PDB file of C-alpha atoms in Angstrom:
ATOM      1  CA  MET A   1     -16.625 -74.817 -44.337  1.00 62.00           C
ATOM      2  CA  SER A   2     -17.802 -77.750 -46.379  1.00 79.00           C
ATOM      3  CA  ALA A   3     -21.316 -78.269 -47.722  1.00 90.00           C
ATOM      4  CA  LYS A   4     -23.856 -80.606 -46.237  1.00 94.00           C
ATOM      5  CA  ILE A   5     -24.673 -83.182 -48.897  1.00 97.00           C
ATOM      6  CA  LEU A   6     -28.351 -84.158 -48.986  1.00 97.00           C
ATOM      7  CA  TRP A   7     -28.545 -87.276 -51.158  1.00 97.00           C
ATOM      8  CA  PHE A   8     -32.156 -88.025 -52.186  1.00 97.00           C
ATOM      9  CA  THR A   9     -32.447 -91.650 -53.310  1.00 97.00           C
ATOM     10  CA  GLY A  10     -35.392 -93.857 -54.280  1.00 96.00           C
ATOM     11  CA  LEU A  11     -37.299 -95.189 -57.259  1.00 95.00           C
ATOM     12  CA  SER A  12     -38.418 -93.077 -60.185  1.00 93.00           C
ATOM     13  CA  GLY A  13     -41.526 -91.095 -59.220  1.00 94.00           C
ATOM     14  CA  SER A  14     -41.053 -91.415 -55.461  1.00 96.00           C
ATOM     15  CA  GLY A  15     -40.655 -87.647 -55.007  1.00 95.00           C
ATOM     16  CA  LYS A  16     -36.879 -87.086 -54.863  1.00 96.00           C
ATOM     17  CA  SER A  17     -36.844 -84.113 -57.231  1.00 95.00           C
ATOM     18  CA  THR A  18     -40.004 -82.594 -55.749  1.00 95.00           C
ATOM     19  CA  LEU A  19     -38.544 -82.662 -52.234  1.00 96.00           C
ATOM     20  CA  SER A  20     -35.186 -81.410 -53.461  1.00 96.00           C
ATOM     21  CA  ARG A  21     -36.789 -78.461 -55.298  1.00 95.00           C
ATOM     22  CA  ALA A  22     -38.903 -77.504 -52.264  1.00 94.00           C
ATOM     23  CA  LEU A  23     -35.887 -77.670 -49.989  1.00 94.00           C
ATOM     24  CA  PHE A  24     -33.813 -75.675 -52.495  1.00 94.00           C
ATOM     25  CA  LYS A  25     -36.395 -72.849 -52.530  1.00 93.00           C
ATOM     26  CA  SER A  26     -36.570 -72.758 -48.750  1.00 89.00           C
ATOM     27  CA  LEU A  27     -32.809 -72.700 -48.257  1.00 90.00           C
ATOM     28  CA  LYS A  28     -32.416 -70.088 -50.992  1.00 91.00           C
ATOM     29  CA  ARG A  29     -34.820 -67.765 -49.181  1.00 89.00           C
ATOM     30  CA  LYS A  30     -32.601 -68.057 -46.130  1.00 87.00           C
ATOM     31  CA  LYS A  31     -29.660 -66.927 -48.321  1.00 91.00           C
ATOM     32  CA  TYR A  32     -27.715 -70.182 -48.215  1.00 93.00           C
ATOM     33  CA  LYS A  33     -25.438 -71.049 -51.122  1.00 95.00           C
ATOM     34  CA  ILE A  34     -27.003 -74.135 -52.670  1.00 96.00           C
ATOM     35  CA  LYS A  35     -26.278 -76.401 -55.597  1.00 97.00           C
ATOM     36  CA  SER A  36     -28.907 -78.794 -56.904  1.00 96.00           C
ATOM     37  CA  ILE A  37     -27.919 -81.851 -58.934  1.00 95.00           C
ATOM     38  CA  ASP A  38     -30.607 -83.873 -60.682  1.00 92.00           C
ATOM     39  CA  GLY A  39     -29.554 -87.373 -61.772  1.00 85.00           C
ATOM     40  CA  ASP A  40     -31.431 -87.235 -65.096  1.00 78.00           C
ATOM     41  CA  LYS A  41     -29.952 -83.873 -66.078  1.00 80.00           C
ATOM     42  CA  PHE A  42     -26.467 -84.894 -64.943  1.00 83.00           C
ATOM     43  CA  ARG A  43     -26.652 -88.071 -67.039  1.00 75.00           C
ATOM     44  CA  LYS A  44     -27.697 -86.084 -70.117  1.00 72.00           C
ATOM     45  CA  LYS A  45     -24.738 -83.712 -69.736  1.00 74.00           C
ATOM     46  CA  SER A  46     -22.238 -86.512 -69.138  1.00 67.00           C
ATOM     47  CA  LYS A  47     -20.863 -88.990 -71.628  1.00 61.00           C
ATOM     48  CA  ILE A  48     -22.769 -91.802 -69.950  1.00 57.00           C
ATOM     49  CA  LYS A  49     -25.664 -92.739 -72.190  1.00 58.00           C
ATOM     50  CA  ASN A  50     -29.053 -93.960 -71.032  1.00 57.00           C
ATOM     51  CA  LYS A  51     -28.012 -97.573 -70.732  1.00 65.00           C
ATOM     52  CA  PHE A  52     -29.017 -98.731 -67.312  1.00 71.00           C
ATOM     53  CA  THR A  53     -26.402-101.395 -66.761  1.00 80.00           C
ATOM     54  CA  ILE A  54     -24.750-101.780 -63.382  1.00 87.00           C
ATOM     55  CA  GLU A  55     -21.546-100.348 -64.846  1.00 87.00           C
ATOM     56  CA  ASN A  56     -23.314 -97.269 -66.263  1.00 85.00           C
ATOM     57  CA  ILE A  57     -25.246 -96.658 -63.051  1.00 88.00           C
ATOM     58  CA  LYS A  58     -22.052 -96.931 -61.000  1.00 91.00           C
ATOM     59  CA  GLY A  59     -20.248 -94.679 -63.469  1.00 88.00           C
ATOM     60  CA  ASN A  60     -22.949 -92.007 -63.325  1.00 89.00           C
ATOM     61  CA  ASN A  61     -23.138 -92.096 -59.525  1.00 93.00           C
ATOM     62  CA  LEU A  62     -19.358 -91.994 -59.149  1.00 94.00           C
ATOM     63  CA  SER A  63     -19.236 -89.048 -61.560  1.00 93.00           C
ATOM     64  CA  ILE A  64     -21.767 -87.213 -59.391  1.00 95.00           C
ATOM     65  CA  ILE A  65     -19.764 -88.016 -56.244  1.00 97.00           C
ATOM     66  CA  ASN A  66     -16.563 -86.788 -57.890  1.00 96.00           C
ATOM     67  CA  TYR A  67     -18.277 -83.597 -59.076  1.00 96.00           C
ATOM     68  CA  VAL A  68     -19.688 -82.917 -55.598  1.00 97.00           C
ATOM     69  CA  LYS A  69     -16.265 -83.561 -54.072  1.00 96.00           C
ATOM     70  CA  HIS A  70     -14.771 -80.824 -56.257  1.00 96.00           C
ATOM     71  CA  ILE A  71     -17.443 -78.183 -55.634  1.00 96.00           C
ATOM     72  CA  LYS A  72     -18.469 -78.795 -52.018  1.00 96.00           C
ATOM     73  CA  SER A  73     -16.260 -76.067 -50.570  1.00 95.00           C
ATOM     74  CA  ASN A  74     -18.220 -73.474 -52.597  1.00 96.00           C
ATOM     75  CA  TYR A  75     -21.635 -74.227 -51.084  1.00 96.00           C
ATOM     76  CA  ASP A  76     -23.514 -74.555 -47.812  1.00 95.00           C
ATOM     77  CA  TYR A  77     -25.776 -77.306 -49.178  1.00 96.00           C
ATOM     78  CA  ILE A  78     -25.615 -79.610 -52.169  1.00 97.00           C
ATOM     79  CA  LEU A  79     -28.867 -81.396 -52.973  1.00 98.00           C
ATOM     80  CA  VAL A  80     -28.478 -84.529 -55.087  1.00 98.00           C
ATOM     81  CA  SER A  81     -31.583 -86.307 -56.390  1.00 97.00           C
ATOM     82  CA  VAL A  82     -30.721 -89.521 -58.182  1.00 95.00           C
ATOM     83  CA  ILE A  83     -32.150 -93.051 -58.042  1.00 94.00           C
ATOM     84  CA  SER A  84     -28.715 -94.446 -57.072  1.00 95.00           C
ATOM     85  CA  PRO A  85     -30.060 -97.969 -56.567  1.00 95.00           C
ATOM     86  CA  LEU A  86     -26.723 -99.541 -55.654  1.00 95.00           C
ATOM     87  CA  LEU A  87     -25.759 -99.649 -51.999  1.00 96.00           C
ATOM     88  CA  GLU A  88     -22.098 -99.706 -53.029  1.00 95.00           C
ATOM     89  CA  THR A  89     -22.160 -96.195 -54.525  1.00 96.00           C
ATOM     90  CA  ARG A  90     -24.177 -94.655 -51.681  1.00 96.00           C
ATOM     91  CA  THR A  91     -21.848 -96.262 -49.137  1.00 96.00           C
ATOM     92  CA  PHE A  92     -18.904 -94.807 -51.062  1.00 97.00           C
ATOM     93  CA  ALA A  93     -20.524 -91.334 -50.984  1.00 97.00           C
ATOM     94  CA  LYS A  94     -21.064 -91.729 -47.231  1.00 96.00           C
ATOM     95  CA  LYS A  95     -17.396 -92.666 -46.801  1.00 96.00           C
ATOM     96  CA  ILE A  96     -16.159 -89.730 -48.935  1.00 96.00           C
ATOM     97  CA  PHE A  97     -18.352 -87.038 -47.343  1.00 96.00           C
ATOM     98  CA  GLY A  98     -18.505 -88.407 -43.778  1.00 94.00           C
ATOM     99  CA  LYS A  99     -20.639 -86.449 -41.339  1.00 93.00           C
ATOM    100  CA  ASP A 100     -21.647 -84.014 -44.100  1.00 94.00           C
ATOM    101  CA  TYR A 101     -23.499 -86.807 -45.983  1.00 96.00           C
ATOM    102  CA  HIS A 102     -27.227 -87.155 -45.291  1.00 95.00           C
ATOM    103  CA  GLU A 103     -28.975 -89.900 -47.206  1.00 96.00           C
ATOM    104  CA  ILE A 104     -32.691 -89.390 -47.688  1.00 97.00           C
ATOM    105  CA  TYR A 105     -34.548 -92.497 -48.800  1.00 97.00           C
ATOM    106  CA  VAL A 106     -37.740 -91.356 -50.555  1.00 97.00           C
ATOM    107  CA  HIS A 107     -40.284 -94.129 -51.034  1.00 96.00           C
ATOM    108  CA  CYS A 108     -43.898 -95.099 -51.588  1.00 95.00           C
ATOM    109  CA  SER A 109     -45.785 -98.138 -52.871  1.00 95.00           C
ATOM    110  CA  ILE A 110     -45.458 -99.378 -56.445  1.00 93.00           C
ATOM    111  CA  GLU A 111     -49.185 -98.644 -56.877  1.00 94.00           C
ATOM    112  CA  THR A 112     -48.578 -94.984 -56.023  1.00 95.00           C
ATOM    113  CA  LEU A 113     -45.577 -94.862 -58.359  1.00 94.00           C
ATOM    114  CA  LYS A 114     -47.783 -96.177 -61.176  1.00 93.00           C
ATOM    115  CA  LYS A 115     -50.495 -93.593 -60.409  1.00 94.00           C
ATOM    116  CA  ARG A 116     -48.022 -90.699 -60.347  1.00 92.00           C
ATOM    117  CA  ASP A 117     -45.971 -91.871 -63.341  1.00 89.00           C
ATOM    118  CA  THR A 118     -44.896 -88.292 -64.138  1.00 86.00           C
ATOM    119  CA  LYS A 119     -42.512 -89.451 -66.876  1.00 88.00           C
ATOM    120  CA  GLY A 120     -44.709 -92.236 -68.270  1.00 90.00           C
ATOM    121  CA  LEU A 121     -42.047 -94.815 -67.387  1.00 89.00           C
ATOM    122  CA  TYR A 122     -44.300 -97.294 -65.579  1.00 92.00           C
ATOM    123  CA  LYS A 123     -46.807 -97.244 -68.441  1.00 92.00           C
ATOM    124  CA  LYS A 124     -43.957 -97.994 -70.894  1.00 90.00           C
ATOM    125  CA  ALA A 125     -42.671-100.747 -68.602  1.00 88.00           C
ATOM    126  CA  GLU A 126     -46.114-102.367 -68.418  1.00 90.00           C
ATOM    127  CA  LYS A 127     -46.308-102.335 -72.229  1.00 91.00           C
ATOM    128  CA  LYS A 128     -42.787-103.820 -72.317  1.00 88.00           C
ATOM    129  CA  ILE A 129     -41.486-100.809 -74.267  1.00 89.00           C
ATOM    130  CA  LEU A 130     -39.140-100.051 -71.371  1.00 85.00           C
ATOM    131  CA  LYS A 131     -37.404-103.185 -70.143  1.00 84.00           C
ATOM    132  CA  ASP A 132     -35.098-101.870 -67.457  1.00 84.00           C
ATOM    133  CA  LEU A 133     -37.067 -99.667 -65.062  1.00 87.00           C
ATOM    134  CA  ILE A 134     -35.140 -99.991 -61.823  1.00 90.00           C
ATOM    135  CA  GLY A 135     -37.169-101.532 -59.028  1.00 86.00           C
ATOM    136  CA  TYR A 136     -39.962-102.585 -61.384  1.00 87.00           C
ATOM    137  CA  ASN A 137     -38.959-104.726 -64.367  1.00 87.00           C
ATOM    138  CA  SER A 138     -35.189-104.467 -64.252  1.00 87.00           C
ATOM    139  CA  MET A 139     -32.586-107.037 -63.316  1.00 87.00           C
ATOM    140  CA  ILE A 140     -31.210-104.270 -61.091  1.00 89.00           C
ATOM    141  CA  LYS A 141     -33.077-104.053 -57.810  1.00 91.00           C
ATOM    142  CA  TYR A 142     -33.020-101.093 -55.462  1.00 93.00           C
ATOM    143  CA  GLN A 143     -30.692-101.982 -52.583  1.00 94.00           C
ATOM    144  CA  LYS A 144     -31.689-100.405 -49.275  1.00 90.00           C
ATOM    145  CA  SER A 145     -29.002 -98.947 -47.036  1.00 90.00           C
ATOM    146  CA  LYS A 146     -28.157-100.783 -43.849  1.00 85.00           C
ATOM    147  CA  TYR A 147     -26.912 -97.674 -42.031  1.00 82.00           C
ATOM    148  CA  CYS A 148     -28.770 -94.740 -40.499  1.00 78.00           C
ATOM    149  CA  LYS A 149     -30.586 -92.622 -43.040  1.00 86.00           C
ATOM    150  CA  ILE A 150     -33.621 -90.401 -43.266  1.00 94.00           C
ATOM    151  CA  LYS A 151     -36.755 -92.168 -44.531  1.00 95.00           C
ATOM    152  CA  VAL A 152     -39.553 -90.191 -46.130  1.00 96.00           C
ATOM    153  CA  ASN A 153     -42.713 -91.984 -47.238  1.00 97.00           C
ATOM    154  CA  THR A 154     -44.304 -89.618 -49.768  1.00 97.00           C
ATOM    155  CA  GLU A 155     -47.443 -91.726 -49.918  1.00 96.00           C
ATOM    156  CA  LYS A 156     -48.196 -91.153 -46.231  1.00 97.00           C
ATOM    157  CA  ASN A 157     -46.675 -87.675 -45.858  1.00 97.00           C
ATOM    158  CA  ASP A 158     -47.496 -84.584 -47.876  1.00 95.00           C
ATOM    159  CA  LEU A 159     -44.768 -82.192 -49.039  1.00 95.00           C
ATOM    160  CA  LYS A 160     -44.900 -80.036 -45.897  1.00 93.00           C
ATOM    161  CA  LYS A 161     -44.622 -83.040 -43.549  1.00 95.00           C
ATOM    162  CA  SER A 162     -41.887 -84.653 -45.683  1.00 95.00           C
ATOM    163  CA  ILE A 163     -39.782 -81.481 -45.568  1.00 93.00           C
ATOM    164  CA  LYS A 164     -40.343 -81.237 -41.799  1.00 91.00           C
ATOM    165  CA  ILE A 165     -39.048 -84.811 -41.373  1.00 93.00           C
ATOM    166  CA  ILE A 166     -35.877 -83.902 -43.279  1.00 93.00           C
ATOM    167  CA  LYS A 167     -35.458 -80.603 -41.420  1.00 88.00           C
ATOM    168  CA  ASP A 168     -35.822 -82.265 -38.026  1.00 89.00           C
ATOM    169  CA  LYS A 169     -33.397 -85.095 -38.815  1.00 89.00           C
ATOM    170  CA  ILE A 170     -30.686 -82.792 -40.169  1.00 86.00           C
ATOM    171  CA  ASN A 171     -31.235 -80.239 -37.387  1.00 73.00           C
ATOM    172  CA  LEU A 172     -31.639 -77.267 -39.665  1.00 63.00           C
ATOM    173  CA  ASN A 173     -32.068 -74.511 -37.151  1.00 51.00           C
ATOM    174  CA  PHE A 174     -34.355 -71.887 -38.571  1.00 47.00           C
ATOM    175  CA  PRO A 175     -38.084 -71.275 -38.207  1.00 44.00           C
ATOM    176  CA  TRP A 176     -40.620 -73.489 -39.941  1.00 42.00           C
ATOM    177  CA  TYR A 177     -42.023 -70.609 -42.031  1.00 42.00           C
ATOM    178  CA  PHE A 178     -38.832 -70.668 -44.122  1.00 43.00           C
ATOM    179  CA  TRP A 179     -39.911 -74.158 -45.238  1.00 42.00           C
ATOM    180  CA  GLN A 180     -43.287 -73.131 -46.555  1.00 43.00           C
ATOM    181  CA  ASP A 181     -43.894 -72.192 -50.170  1.00 38.00           C
TER     182      ASP A 181
END
């Protein structure tokens, strides 16, 4: 059996990691074998430095895809939370993993992103300290997927509702109480 790949994508602060962590806890309680991959942590461990050029972003995303490809037979679910702004790399992941790939586009308004600003990135971008915040003041824009994906608006939906949307779309067949924290 091969793992289902749940690829959480969206701008910084949209809720990718929060949703991934909540889903991880719920699946863990049900005794599934799960691997969680956070884009920021993966980048820090890799040789790719924090230069957000198209080449570095592609390189980081392709490294994650390659890593997942090598470990997927060991897990039931692999949860990947990474901005992955380039359609090209997400399309490649979809091609590699086929029916096991589930792309989850996590989004909200720029105003909400600025209010949340858990990492202080938007504040730095406004002060022009950070000049390449993807989707805000970067030359690199977030490219939306043209194929079927799961959309979760974290501005309109709380954590419980967001997880339910994902659960329903992926047809995870166990009772709702396993999704509650």
